[in-house]
PDB file of N, CA and C in Angstrom:
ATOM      1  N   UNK A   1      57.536  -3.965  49.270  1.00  0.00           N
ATOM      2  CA  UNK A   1      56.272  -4.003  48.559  1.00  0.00           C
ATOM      3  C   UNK A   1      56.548  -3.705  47.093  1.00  0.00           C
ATOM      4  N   UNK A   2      56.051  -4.381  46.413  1.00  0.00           N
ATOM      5  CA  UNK A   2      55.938  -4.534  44.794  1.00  0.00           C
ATOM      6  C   UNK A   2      55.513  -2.978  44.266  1.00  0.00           C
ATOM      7  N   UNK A   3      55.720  -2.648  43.172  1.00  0.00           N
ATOM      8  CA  UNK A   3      54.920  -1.142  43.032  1.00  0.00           C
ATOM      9  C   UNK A   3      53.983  -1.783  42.647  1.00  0.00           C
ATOM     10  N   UNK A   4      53.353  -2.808  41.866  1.00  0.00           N
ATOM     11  CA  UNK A   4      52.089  -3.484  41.901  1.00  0.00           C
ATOM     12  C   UNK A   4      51.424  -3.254  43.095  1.00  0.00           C
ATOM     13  N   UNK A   5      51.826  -3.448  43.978  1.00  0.00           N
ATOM     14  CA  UNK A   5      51.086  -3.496  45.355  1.00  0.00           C
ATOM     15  C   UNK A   5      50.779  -2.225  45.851  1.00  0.00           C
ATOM     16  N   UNK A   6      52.283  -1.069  45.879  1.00  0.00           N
ATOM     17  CA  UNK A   6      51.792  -0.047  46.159  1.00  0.00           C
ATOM     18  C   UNK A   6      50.611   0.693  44.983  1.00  0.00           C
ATOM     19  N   UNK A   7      50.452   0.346  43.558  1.00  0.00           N
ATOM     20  CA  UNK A   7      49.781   0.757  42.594  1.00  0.00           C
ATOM     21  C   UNK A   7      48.457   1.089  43.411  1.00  0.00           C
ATOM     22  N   UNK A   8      48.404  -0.176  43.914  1.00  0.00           N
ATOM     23  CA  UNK A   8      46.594  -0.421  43.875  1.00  0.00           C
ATOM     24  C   UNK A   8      46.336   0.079  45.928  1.00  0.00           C
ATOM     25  N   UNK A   9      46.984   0.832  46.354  1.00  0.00           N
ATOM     26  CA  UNK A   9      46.791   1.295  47.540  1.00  0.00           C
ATOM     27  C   UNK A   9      46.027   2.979  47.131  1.00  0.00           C
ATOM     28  N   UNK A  10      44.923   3.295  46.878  1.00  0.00           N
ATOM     29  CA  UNK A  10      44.502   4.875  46.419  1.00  0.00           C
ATOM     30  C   UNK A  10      44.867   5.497  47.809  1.00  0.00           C
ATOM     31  N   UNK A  11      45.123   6.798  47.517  1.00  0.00           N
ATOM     32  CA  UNK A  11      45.213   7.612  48.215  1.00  0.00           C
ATOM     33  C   UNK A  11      44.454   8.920  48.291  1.00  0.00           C
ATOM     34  N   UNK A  12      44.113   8.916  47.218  1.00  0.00           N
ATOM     35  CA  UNK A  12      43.010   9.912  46.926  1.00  0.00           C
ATOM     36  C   UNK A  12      42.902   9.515  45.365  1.00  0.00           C
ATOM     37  N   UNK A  13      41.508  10.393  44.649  1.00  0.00           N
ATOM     38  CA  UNK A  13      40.953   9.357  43.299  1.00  0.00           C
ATOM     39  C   UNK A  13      42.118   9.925  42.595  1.00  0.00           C
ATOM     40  N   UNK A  14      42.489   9.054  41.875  1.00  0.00           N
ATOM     41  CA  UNK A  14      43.241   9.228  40.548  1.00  0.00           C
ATOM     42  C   UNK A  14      45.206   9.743  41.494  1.00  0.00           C
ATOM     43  N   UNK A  15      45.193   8.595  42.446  1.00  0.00           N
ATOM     44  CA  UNK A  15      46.470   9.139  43.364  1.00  0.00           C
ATOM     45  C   UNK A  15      46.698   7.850  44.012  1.00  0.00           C
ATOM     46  N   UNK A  16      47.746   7.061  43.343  1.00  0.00           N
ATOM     47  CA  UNK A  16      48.187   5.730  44.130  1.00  0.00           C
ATOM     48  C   UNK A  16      49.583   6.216  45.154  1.00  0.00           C
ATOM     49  N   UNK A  17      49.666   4.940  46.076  1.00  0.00           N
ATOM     50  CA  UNK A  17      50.342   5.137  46.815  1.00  0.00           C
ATOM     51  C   UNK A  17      52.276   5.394  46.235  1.00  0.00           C
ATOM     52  N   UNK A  18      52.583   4.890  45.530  1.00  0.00           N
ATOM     53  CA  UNK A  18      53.658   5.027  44.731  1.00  0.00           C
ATOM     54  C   UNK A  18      53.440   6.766  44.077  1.00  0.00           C
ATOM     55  N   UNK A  19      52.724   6.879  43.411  1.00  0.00           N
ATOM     56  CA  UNK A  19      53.071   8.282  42.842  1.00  0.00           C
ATOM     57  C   UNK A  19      52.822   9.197  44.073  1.00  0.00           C
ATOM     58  N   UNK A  20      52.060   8.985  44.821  1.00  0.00           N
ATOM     59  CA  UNK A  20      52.032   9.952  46.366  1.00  0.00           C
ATOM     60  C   UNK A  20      53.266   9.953  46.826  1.00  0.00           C
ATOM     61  N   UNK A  21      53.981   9.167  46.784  1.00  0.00           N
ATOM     62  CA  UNK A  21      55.710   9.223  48.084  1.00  0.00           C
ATOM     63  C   UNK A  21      56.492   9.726  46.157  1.00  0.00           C
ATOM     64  N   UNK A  22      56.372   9.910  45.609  1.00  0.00           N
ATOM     65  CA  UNK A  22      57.103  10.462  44.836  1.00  0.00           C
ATOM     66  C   UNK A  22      56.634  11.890  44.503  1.00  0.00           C
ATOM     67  N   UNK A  23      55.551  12.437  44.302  1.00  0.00           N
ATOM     68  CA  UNK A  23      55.839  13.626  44.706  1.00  0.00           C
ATOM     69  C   UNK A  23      56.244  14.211  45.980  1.00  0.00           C
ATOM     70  N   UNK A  24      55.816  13.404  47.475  1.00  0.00           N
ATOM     71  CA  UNK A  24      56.393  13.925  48.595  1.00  0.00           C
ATOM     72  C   UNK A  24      57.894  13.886  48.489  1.00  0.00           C
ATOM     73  N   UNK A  25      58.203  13.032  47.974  1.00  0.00           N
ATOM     74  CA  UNK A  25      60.084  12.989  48.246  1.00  0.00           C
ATOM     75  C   UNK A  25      60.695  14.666  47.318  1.00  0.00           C
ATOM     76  N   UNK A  26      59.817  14.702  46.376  1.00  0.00           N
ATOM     77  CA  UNK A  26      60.085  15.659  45.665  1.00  0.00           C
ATOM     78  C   UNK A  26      59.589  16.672  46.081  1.00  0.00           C
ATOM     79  N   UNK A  27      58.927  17.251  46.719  1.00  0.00           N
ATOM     80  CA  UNK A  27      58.449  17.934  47.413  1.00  0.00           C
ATOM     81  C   UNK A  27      59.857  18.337  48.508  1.00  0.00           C
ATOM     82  N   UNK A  28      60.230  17.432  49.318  1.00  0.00           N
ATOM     83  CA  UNK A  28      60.934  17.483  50.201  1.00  0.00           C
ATOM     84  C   UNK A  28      62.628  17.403  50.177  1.00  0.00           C
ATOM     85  N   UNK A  29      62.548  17.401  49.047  1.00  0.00           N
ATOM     86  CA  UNK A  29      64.682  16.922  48.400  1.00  0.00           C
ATOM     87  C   UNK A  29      64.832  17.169  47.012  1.00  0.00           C
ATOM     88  N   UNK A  30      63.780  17.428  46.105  1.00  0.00           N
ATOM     89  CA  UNK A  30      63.841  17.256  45.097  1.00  0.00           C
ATOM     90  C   UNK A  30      64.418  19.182  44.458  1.00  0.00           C
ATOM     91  N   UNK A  31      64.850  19.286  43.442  1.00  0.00           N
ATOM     92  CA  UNK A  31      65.539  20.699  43.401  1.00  0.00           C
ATOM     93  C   UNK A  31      64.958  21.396  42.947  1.00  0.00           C
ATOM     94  N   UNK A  32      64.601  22.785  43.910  1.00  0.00           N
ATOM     95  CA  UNK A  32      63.995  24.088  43.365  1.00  0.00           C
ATOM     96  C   UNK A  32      64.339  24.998  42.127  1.00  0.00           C
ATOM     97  N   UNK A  33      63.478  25.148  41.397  1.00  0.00           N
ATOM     98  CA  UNK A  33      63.867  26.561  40.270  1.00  0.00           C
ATOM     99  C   UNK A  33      62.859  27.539  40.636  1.00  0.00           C
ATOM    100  N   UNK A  34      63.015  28.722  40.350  1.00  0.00           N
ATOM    101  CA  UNK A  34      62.075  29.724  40.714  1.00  0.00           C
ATOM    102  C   UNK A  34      61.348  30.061  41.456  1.00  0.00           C
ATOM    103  N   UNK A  35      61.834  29.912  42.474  1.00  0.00           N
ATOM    104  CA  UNK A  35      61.337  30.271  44.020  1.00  0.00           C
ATOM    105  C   UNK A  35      61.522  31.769  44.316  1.00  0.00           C
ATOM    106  N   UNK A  36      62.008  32.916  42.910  1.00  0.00           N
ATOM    107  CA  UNK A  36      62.334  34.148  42.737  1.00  0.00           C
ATOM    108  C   UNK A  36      61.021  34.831  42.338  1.00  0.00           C
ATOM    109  N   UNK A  37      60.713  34.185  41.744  1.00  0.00           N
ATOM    110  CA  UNK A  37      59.625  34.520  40.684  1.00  0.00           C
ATOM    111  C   UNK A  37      57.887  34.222  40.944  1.00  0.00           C
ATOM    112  N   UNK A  38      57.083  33.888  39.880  1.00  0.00           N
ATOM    113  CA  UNK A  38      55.410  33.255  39.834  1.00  0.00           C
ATOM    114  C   UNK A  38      55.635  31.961  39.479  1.00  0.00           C
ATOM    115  N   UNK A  39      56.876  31.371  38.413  1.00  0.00           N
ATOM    116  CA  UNK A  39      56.308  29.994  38.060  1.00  0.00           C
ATOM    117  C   UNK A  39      58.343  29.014  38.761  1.00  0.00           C
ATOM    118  N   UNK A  40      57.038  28.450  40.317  1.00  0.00           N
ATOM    119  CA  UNK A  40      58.130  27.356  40.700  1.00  0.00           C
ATOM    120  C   UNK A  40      58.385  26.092  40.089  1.00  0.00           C
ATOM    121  N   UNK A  41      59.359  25.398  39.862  1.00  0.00           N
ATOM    122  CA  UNK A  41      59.096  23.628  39.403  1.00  0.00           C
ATOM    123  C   UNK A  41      59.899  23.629  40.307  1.00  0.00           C
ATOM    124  N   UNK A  42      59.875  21.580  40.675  1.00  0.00           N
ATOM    125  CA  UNK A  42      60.379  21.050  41.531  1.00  0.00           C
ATOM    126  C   UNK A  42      60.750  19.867  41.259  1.00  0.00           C
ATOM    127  N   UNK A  43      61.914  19.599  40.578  1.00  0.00           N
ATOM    128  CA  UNK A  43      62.605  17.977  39.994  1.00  0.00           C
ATOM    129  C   UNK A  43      62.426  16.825  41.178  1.00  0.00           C
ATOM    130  N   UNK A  44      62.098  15.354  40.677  1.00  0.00           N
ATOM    131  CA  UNK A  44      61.918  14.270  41.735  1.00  0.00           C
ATOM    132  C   UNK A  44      63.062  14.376  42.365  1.00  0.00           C
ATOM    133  N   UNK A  45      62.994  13.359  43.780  1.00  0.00           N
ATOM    134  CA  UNK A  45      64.287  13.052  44.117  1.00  0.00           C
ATOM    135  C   UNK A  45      65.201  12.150  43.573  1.00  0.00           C
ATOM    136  N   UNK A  46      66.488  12.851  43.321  1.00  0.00           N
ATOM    137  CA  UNK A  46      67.318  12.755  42.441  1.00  0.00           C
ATOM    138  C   UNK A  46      67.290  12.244  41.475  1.00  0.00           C
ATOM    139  N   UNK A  47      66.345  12.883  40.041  1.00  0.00           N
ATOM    140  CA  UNK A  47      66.577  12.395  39.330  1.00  0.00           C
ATOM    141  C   UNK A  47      65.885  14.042  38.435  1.00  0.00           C
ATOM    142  N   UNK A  48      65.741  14.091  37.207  1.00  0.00           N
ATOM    143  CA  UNK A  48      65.518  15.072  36.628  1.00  0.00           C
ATOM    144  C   UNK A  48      64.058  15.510  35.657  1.00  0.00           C
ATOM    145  N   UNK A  49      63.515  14.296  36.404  1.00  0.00           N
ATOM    146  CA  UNK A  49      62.219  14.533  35.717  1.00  0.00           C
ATOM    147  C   UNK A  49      61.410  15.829  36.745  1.00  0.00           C
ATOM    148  N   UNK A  50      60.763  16.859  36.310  1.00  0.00           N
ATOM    149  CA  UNK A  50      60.307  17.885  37.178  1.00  0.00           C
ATOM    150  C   UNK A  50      58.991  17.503  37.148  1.00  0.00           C
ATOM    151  N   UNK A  51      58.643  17.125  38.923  1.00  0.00           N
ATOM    152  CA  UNK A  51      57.006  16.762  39.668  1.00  0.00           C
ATOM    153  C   UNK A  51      56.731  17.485  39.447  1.00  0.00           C
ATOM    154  N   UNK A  52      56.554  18.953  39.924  1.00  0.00           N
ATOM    155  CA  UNK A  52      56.063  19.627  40.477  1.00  0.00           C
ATOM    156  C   UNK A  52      56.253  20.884  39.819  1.00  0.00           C
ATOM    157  N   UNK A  53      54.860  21.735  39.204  1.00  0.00           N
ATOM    158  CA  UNK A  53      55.034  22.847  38.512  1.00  0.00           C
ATOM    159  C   UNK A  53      54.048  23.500  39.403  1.00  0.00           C
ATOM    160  N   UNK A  54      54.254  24.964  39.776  1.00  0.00           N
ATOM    161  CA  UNK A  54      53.141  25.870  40.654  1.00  0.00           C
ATOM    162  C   UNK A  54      53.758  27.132  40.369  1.00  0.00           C
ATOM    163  N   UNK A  55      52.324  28.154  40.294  1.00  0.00           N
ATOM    164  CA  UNK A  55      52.081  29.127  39.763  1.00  0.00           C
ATOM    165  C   UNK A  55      51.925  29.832  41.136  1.00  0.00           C
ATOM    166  N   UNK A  56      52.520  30.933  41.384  1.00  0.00           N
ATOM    167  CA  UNK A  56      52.961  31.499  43.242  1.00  0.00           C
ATOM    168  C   UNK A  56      52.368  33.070  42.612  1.00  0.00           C
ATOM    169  N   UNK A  57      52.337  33.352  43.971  1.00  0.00           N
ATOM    170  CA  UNK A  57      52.580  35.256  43.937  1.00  0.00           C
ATOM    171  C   UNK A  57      53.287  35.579  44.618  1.00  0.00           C
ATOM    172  N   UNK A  58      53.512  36.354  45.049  1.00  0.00           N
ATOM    173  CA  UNK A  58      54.725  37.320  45.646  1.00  0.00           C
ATOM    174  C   UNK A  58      55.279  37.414  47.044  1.00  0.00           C
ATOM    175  N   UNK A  59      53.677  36.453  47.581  1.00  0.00           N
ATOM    176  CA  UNK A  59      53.890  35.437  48.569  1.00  0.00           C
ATOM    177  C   UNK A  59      54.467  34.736  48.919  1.00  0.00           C
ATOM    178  N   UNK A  60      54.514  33.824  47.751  1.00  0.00           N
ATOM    179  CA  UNK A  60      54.543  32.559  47.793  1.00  0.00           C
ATOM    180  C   UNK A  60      53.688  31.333  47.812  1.00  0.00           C
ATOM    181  N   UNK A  61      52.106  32.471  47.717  1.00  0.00           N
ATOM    182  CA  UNK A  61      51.018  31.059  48.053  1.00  0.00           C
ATOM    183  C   UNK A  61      50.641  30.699  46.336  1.00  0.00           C
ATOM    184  N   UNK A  62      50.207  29.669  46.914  1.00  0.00           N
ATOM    185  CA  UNK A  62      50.123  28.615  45.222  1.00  0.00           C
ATOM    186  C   UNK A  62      48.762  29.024  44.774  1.00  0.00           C
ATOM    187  N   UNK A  63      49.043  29.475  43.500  1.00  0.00           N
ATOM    188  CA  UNK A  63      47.272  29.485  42.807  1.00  0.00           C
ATOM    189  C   UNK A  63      47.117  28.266  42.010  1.00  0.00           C
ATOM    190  N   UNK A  64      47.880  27.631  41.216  1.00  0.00           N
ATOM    191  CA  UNK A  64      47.849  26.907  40.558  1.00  0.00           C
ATOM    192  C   UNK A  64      48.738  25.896  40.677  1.00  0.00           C
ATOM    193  N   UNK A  65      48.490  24.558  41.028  1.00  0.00           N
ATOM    194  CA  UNK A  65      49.733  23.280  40.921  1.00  0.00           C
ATOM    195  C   UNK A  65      49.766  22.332  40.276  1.00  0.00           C
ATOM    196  N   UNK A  66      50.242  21.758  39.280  1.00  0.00           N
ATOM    197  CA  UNK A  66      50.363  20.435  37.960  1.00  0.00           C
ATOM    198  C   UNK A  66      51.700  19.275  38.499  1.00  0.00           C
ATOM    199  N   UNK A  67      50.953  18.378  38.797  1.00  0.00           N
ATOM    200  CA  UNK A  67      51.806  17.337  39.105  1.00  0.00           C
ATOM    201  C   UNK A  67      52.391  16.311  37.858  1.00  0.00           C
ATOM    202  N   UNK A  68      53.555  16.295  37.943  1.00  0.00           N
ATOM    203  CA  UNK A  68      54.025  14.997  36.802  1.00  0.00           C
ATOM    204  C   UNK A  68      54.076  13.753  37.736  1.00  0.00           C
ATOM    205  N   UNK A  69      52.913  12.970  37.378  1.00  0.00           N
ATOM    206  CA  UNK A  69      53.926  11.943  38.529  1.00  0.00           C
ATOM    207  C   UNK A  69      53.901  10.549  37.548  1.00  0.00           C
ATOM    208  N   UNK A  70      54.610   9.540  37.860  1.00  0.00           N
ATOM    209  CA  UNK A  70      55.058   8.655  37.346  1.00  0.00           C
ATOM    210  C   UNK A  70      53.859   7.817  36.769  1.00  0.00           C
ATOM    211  N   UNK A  71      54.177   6.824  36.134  1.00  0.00           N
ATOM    212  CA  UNK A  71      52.597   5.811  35.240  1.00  0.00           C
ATOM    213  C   UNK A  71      53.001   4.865  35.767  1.00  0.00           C
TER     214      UNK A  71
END
């Protein structure tokens, strides 16, 4: 499938099907920083742009999450 094609599949508003499997991959393989701390990021899979920024407590549960995902 074209990313044209996946573009125009929504997944939720303002969430196409292409940037959805790219934060999941990143989500799931992509490399942890600060999983010590309050502020986690999470680089795509394999590559070095960081998806995934979240604001944790001491938990670990997320108060806050900012997605980078692709255009």
């Amino acid at each position: 499938l074209a990313a044209a094609g996946m573009d125009s599949v929504v997944i939720e508003t303002g969430l196409n099907a292409r940037q959805a499997l790219s934060v999941i991959a990143a989500a799931l393989t992509g490399v942890l920083s600060g999983a010590a701390g309050t502020a986690v990021t999470i680089k795509g899979a394999g590559v070095a742009t960081t998806r995934v920024t979240a604001t944790v407590d001491s938990d670990g549960n997320r108060s806050a999450v900012t997605l980078n995902l692709p255009s």
